[in-house]
mmCIF file of C-alpha atoms in Angstrom:
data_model
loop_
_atom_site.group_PDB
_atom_site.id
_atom_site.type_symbol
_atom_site.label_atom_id
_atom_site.label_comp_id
_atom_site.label_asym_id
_atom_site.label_seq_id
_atom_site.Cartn_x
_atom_site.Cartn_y
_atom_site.Cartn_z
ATOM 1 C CA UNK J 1 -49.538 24.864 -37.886
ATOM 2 C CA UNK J 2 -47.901 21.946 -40.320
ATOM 3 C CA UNK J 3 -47.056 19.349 -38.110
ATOM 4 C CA UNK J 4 -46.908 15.268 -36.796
ATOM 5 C CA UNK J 5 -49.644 14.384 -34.738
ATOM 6 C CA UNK J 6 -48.802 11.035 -32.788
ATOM 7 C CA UNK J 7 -51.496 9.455 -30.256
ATOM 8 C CA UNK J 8 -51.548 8.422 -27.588
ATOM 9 C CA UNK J 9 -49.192 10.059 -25.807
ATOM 10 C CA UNK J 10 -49.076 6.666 -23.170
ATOM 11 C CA UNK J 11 -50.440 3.522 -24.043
ATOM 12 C CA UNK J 12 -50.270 0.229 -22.076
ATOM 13 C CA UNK J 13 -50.587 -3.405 -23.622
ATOM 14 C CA UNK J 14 -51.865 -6.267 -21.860
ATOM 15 C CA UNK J 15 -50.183 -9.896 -22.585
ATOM 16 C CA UNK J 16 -51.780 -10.490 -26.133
ATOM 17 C CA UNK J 17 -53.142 -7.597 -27.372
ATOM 18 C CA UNK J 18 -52.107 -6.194 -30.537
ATOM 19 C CA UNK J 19 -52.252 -2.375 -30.142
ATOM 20 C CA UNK J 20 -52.042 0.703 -33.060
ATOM 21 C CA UNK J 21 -50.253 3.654 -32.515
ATOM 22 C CA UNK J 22 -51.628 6.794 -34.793
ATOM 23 C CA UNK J 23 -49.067 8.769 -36.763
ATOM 24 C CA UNK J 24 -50.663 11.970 -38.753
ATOM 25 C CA UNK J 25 -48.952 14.330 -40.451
ATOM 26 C CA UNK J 26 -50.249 17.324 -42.458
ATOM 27 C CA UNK J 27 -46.970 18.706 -44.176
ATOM 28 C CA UNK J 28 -47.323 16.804 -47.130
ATOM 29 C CA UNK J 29 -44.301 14.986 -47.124
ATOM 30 C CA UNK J 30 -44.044 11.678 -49.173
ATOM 31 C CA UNK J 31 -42.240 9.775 -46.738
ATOM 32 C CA UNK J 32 -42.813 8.361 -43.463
ATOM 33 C CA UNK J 33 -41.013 6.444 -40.877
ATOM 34 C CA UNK J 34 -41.614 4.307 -37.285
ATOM 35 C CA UNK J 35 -38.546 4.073 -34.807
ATOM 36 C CA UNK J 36 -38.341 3.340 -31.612
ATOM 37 C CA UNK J 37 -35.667 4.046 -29.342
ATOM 38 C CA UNK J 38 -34.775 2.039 -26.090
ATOM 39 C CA UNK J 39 -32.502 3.184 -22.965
ATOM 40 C CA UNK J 40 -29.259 4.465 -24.204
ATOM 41 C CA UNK J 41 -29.832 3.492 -27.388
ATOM 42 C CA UNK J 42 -30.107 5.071 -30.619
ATOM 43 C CA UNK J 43 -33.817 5.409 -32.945
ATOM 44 C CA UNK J 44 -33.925 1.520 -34.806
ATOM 45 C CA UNK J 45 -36.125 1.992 -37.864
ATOM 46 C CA UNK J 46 -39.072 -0.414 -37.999
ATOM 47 C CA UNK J 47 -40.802 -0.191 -40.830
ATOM 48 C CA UNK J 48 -41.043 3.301 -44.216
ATOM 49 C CA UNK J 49 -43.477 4.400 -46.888
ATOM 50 C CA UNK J 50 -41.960 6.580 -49.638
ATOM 51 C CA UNK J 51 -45.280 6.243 -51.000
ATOM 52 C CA UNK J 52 -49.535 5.961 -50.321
ATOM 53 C CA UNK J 53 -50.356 2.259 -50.627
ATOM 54 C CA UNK J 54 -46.295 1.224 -50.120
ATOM 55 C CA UNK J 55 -43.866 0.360 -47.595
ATOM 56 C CA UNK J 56 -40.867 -1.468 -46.469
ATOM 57 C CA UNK J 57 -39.392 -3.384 -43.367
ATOM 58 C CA UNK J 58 -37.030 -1.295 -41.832
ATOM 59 C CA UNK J 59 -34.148 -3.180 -39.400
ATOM 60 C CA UNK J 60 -36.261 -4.603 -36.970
ATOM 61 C CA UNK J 61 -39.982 -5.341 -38.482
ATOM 62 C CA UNK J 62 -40.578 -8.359 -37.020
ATOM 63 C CA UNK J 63 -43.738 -8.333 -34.732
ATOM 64 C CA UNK J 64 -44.845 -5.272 -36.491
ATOM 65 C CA UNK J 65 -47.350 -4.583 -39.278
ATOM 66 C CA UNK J 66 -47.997 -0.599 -40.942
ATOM 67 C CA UNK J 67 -50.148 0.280 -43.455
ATOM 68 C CA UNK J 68 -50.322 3.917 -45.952
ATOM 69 C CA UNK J 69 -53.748 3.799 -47.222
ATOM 70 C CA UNK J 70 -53.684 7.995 -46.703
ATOM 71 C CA UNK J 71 -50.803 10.476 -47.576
ATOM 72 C CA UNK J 72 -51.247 11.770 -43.930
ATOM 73 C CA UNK J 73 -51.434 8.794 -42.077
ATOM 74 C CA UNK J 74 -49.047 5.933 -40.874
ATOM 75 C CA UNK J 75 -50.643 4.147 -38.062
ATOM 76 C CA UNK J 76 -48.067 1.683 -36.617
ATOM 77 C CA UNK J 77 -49.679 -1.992 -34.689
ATOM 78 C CA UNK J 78 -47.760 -3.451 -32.618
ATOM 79 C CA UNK J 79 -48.637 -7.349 -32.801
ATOM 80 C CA UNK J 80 -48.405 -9.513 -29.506
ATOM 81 C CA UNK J 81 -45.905 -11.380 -31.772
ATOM 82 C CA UNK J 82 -43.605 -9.028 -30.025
ATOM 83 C CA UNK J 83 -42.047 -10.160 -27.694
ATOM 84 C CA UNK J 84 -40.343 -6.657 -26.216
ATOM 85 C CA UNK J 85 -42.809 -3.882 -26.881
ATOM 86 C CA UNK J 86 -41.875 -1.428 -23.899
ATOM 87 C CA UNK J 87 -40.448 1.238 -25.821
ATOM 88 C CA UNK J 88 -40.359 4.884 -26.812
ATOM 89 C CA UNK J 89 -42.052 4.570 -30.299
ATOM 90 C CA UNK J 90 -41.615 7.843 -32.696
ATOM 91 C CA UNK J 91 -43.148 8.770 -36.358
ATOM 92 C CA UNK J 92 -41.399 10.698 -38.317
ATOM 93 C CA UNK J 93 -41.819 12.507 -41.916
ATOM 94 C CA UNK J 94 -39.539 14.046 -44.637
ATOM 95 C CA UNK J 95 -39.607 14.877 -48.723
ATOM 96 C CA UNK J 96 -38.395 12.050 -50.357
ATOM 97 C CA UNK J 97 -36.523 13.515 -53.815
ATOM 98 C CA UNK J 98 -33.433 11.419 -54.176
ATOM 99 C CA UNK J 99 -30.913 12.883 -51.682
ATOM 100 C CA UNK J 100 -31.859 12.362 -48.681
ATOM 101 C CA UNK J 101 -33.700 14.832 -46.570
ATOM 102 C CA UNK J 102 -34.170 15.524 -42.278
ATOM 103 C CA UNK J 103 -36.646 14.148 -41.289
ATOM 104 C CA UNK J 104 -39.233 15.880 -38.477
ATOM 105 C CA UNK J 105 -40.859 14.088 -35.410
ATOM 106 C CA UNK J 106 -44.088 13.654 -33.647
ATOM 107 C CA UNK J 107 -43.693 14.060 -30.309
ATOM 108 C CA UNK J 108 -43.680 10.009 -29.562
ATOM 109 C CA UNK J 109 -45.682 7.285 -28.093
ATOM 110 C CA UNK J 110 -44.636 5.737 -24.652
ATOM 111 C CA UNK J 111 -45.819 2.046 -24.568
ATOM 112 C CA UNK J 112 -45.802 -0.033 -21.853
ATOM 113 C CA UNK J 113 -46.433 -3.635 -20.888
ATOM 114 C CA UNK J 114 -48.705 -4.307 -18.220
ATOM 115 C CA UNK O 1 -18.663 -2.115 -35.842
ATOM 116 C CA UNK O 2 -21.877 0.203 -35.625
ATOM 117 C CA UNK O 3 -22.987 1.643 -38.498
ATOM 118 C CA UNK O 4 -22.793 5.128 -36.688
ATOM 119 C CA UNK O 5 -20.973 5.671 -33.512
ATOM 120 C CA UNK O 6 -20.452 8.385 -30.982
ATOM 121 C CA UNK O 7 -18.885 8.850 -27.412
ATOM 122 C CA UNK O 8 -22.063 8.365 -24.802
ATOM 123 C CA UNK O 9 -20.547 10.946 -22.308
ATOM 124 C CA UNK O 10 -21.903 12.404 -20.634
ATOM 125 C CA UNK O 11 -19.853 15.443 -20.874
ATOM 126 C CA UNK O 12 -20.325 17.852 -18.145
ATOM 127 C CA UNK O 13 -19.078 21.608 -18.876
ATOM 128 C CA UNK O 14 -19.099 24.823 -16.984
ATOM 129 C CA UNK O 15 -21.467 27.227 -18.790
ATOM 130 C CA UNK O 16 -19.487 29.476 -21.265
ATOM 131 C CA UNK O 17 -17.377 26.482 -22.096
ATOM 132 C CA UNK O 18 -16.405 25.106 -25.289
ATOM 133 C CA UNK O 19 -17.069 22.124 -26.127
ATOM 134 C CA UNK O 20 -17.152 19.403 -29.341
ATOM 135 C CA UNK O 21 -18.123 16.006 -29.961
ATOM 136 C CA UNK O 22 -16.926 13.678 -32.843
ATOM 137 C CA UNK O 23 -18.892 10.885 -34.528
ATOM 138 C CA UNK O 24 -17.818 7.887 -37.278
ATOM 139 C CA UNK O 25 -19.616 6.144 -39.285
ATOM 140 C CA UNK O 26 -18.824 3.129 -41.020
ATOM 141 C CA UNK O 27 -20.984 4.068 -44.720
ATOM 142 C CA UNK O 28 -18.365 5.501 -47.412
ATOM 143 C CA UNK O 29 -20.929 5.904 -49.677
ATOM 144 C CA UNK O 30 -23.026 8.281 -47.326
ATOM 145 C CA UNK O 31 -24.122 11.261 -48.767
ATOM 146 C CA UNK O 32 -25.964 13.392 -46.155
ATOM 147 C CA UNK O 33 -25.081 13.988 -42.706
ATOM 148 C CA UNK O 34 -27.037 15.824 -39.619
ATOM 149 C CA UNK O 35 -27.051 16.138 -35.865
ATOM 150 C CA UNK O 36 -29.860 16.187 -34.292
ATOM 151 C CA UNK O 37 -30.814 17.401 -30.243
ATOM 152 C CA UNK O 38 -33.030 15.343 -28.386
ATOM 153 C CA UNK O 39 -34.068 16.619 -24.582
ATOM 154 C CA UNK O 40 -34.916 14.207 -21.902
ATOM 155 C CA UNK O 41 -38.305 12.418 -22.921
ATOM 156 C CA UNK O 42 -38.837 14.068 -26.398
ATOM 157 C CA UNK O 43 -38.582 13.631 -29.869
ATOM 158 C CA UNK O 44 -35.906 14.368 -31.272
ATOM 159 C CA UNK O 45 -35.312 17.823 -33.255
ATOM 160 C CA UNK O 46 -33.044 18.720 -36.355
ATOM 161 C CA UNK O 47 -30.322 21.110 -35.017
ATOM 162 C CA UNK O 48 -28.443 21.090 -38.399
ATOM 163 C CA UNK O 49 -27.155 19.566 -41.299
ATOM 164 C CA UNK O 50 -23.796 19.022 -42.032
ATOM 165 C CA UNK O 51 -22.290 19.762 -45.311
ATOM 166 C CA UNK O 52 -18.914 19.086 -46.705
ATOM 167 C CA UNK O 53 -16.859 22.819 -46.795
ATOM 168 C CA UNK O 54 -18.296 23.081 -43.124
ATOM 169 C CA UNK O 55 -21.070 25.243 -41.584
ATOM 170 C CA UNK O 56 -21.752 27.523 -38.880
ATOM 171 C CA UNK O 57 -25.139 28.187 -37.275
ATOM 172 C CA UNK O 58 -24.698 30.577 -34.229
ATOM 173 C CA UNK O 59 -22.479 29.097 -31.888
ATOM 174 C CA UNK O 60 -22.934 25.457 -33.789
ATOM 175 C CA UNK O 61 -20.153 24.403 -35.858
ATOM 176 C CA UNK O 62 -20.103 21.449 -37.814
ATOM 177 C CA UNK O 63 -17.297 19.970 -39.679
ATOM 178 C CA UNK O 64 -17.070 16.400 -42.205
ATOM 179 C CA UNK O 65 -14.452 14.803 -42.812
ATOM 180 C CA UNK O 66 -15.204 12.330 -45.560
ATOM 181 C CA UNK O 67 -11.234 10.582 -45.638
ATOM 182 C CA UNK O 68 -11.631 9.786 -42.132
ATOM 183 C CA UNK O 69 -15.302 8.818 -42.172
ATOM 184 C CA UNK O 70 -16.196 11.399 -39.099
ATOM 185 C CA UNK O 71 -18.537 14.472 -38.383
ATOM 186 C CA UNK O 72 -18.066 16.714 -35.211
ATOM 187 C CA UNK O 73 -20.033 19.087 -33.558
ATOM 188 C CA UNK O 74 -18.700 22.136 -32.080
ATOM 189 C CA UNK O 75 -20.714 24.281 -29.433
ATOM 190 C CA UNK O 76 -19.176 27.806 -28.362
ATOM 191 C CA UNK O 77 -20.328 29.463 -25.180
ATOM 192 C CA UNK O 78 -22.420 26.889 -23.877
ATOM 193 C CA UNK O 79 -25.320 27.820 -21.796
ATOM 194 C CA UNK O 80 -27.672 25.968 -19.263
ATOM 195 C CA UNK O 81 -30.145 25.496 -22.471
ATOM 196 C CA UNK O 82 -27.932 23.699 -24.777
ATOM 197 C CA UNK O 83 -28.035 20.058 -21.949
ATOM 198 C CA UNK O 84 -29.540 17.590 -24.229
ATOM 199 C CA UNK O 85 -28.489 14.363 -25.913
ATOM 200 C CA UNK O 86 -26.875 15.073 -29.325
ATOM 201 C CA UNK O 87 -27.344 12.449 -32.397
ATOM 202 C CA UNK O 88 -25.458 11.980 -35.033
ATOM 203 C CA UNK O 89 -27.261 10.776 -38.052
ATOM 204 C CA UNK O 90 -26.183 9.535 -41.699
ATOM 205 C CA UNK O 91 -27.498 8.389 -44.506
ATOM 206 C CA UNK O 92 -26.958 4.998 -45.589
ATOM 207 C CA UNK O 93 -28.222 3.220 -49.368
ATOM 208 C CA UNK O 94 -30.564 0.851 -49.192
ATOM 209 C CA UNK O 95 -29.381 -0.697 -52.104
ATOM 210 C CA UNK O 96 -32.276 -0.611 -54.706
ATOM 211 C CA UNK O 97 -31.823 3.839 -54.911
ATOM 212 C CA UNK O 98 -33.472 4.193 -51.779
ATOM 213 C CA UNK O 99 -31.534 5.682 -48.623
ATOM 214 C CA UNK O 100 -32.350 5.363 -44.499
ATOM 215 C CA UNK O 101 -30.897 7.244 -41.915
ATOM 216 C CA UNK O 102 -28.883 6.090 -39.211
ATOM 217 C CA UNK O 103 -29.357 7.698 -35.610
ATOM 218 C CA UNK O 104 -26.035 7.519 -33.193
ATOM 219 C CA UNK O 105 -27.027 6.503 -29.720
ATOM 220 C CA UNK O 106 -26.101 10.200 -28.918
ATOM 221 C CA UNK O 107 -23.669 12.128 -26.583
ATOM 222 C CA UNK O 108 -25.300 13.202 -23.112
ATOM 223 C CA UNK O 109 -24.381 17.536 -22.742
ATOM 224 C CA UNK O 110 -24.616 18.773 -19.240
ATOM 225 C CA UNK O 111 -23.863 22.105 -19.174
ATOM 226 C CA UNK O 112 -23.668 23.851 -15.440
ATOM 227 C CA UNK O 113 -23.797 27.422 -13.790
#
């Protein structure tokens, strides 16, 4: 089944630690996203790839690094320059052509401060 | 002024009801439009894309109004199933041909027997 694997499901952080959250995808889509979504809030857009080897900051990068070394993969590490982290965190995956396309989720990452 | 807003709710409906939600965003240049459902501690799923004559999935309706800068979301005969957060989401240009979309906070359904 084509899908977006994200692990781990729940992950804690300690005061400090930088910690990477995995986001695979085997539905060969181009593009790839990180979001995370607070309380009552709607999904912020961190950082994007359109492409292997690219990406950009999305609205609120800071504290944040990505990388796109693989088609499939867009691991996500949350530095301890942020400040915040406790968040649901979800990956997410579409065609990029040049209208805009839905885009499909993994099932998320809980993190947590300890 | 958010870039995409919508009415939290939550709105609370007998089952069979019918009920709609409405949704403006702030983009006149947006070009694609969806709504999303998202249940309590999940991701969130595509429920349906919104195009400009209007479209119908089931008992989904969705309708854009481009003048007026507004989507809505129509759901006939709701059942128990359909209680989920619904998100409005738009596209917006990033300026150098590139696009993002914007999530809504989303409007809380609770449908009940």
């Amino acid at each position: 089944d084509g899908g977006i694997t994200q692990s781990p499901k729940y992950l804690f952080r300690k005061e400090g630690q930088n910690v990477t959250l995995s986001c695979e995808q085997n539905l060969n889509h181009d593009a790839m996203y990180w979001y995370r979504q607070d309380p009552g809030q709607g999904l912020r857009l961190i950082y994007y790839s359109q492409i292997v080897n690219d990406f950009q900051k999305g609205d609120i990068a800071e504290g944040y690094s990505v990388s796109r070394e693989k088609k499939e993969s867009f691991p996500l590490t949350v530095t301890s320059a942020q400040k915040n982290p406790t968040a649901f965190y979800l990956c997410a995956s579409s065609v990029w052509t040049g209208r805009t396309q839905p885009q499909h989720f993994g099932d998320g990452t809980r993190l947590s401060i300890l | 002024r958010k870039e995409v807003e919508q009415d939290p709710g939550p709105f609370n409906v007998p089952e069979g009801a019918t009920v709609a939600f409405n949704c403006t965003y702030s983009n006149s240049a947006s070009q694609s439009f969806f709504w999303y459902r998202q249940d309590c501690r999940k991701e969130p799923k595509l429920l349906m894309s919104v195009y400009s004559s209007g479209n119908e999935d089931g008992r989904f309706t969705a309708q854009l109004n481009r003048a007026s800068q507004y989507i809505s979301l129509l759901i006939r005969d709701s059942k128990l199933s359909d209680s989920a957060t619904y998100l409005c989401v738009v596209n917006f240009s990033l300026g150098f041909g590139g696009n993002k979309l914007v999530f809504g906070a989303g409007t809380i359904l609770r449908v009940k027997s």
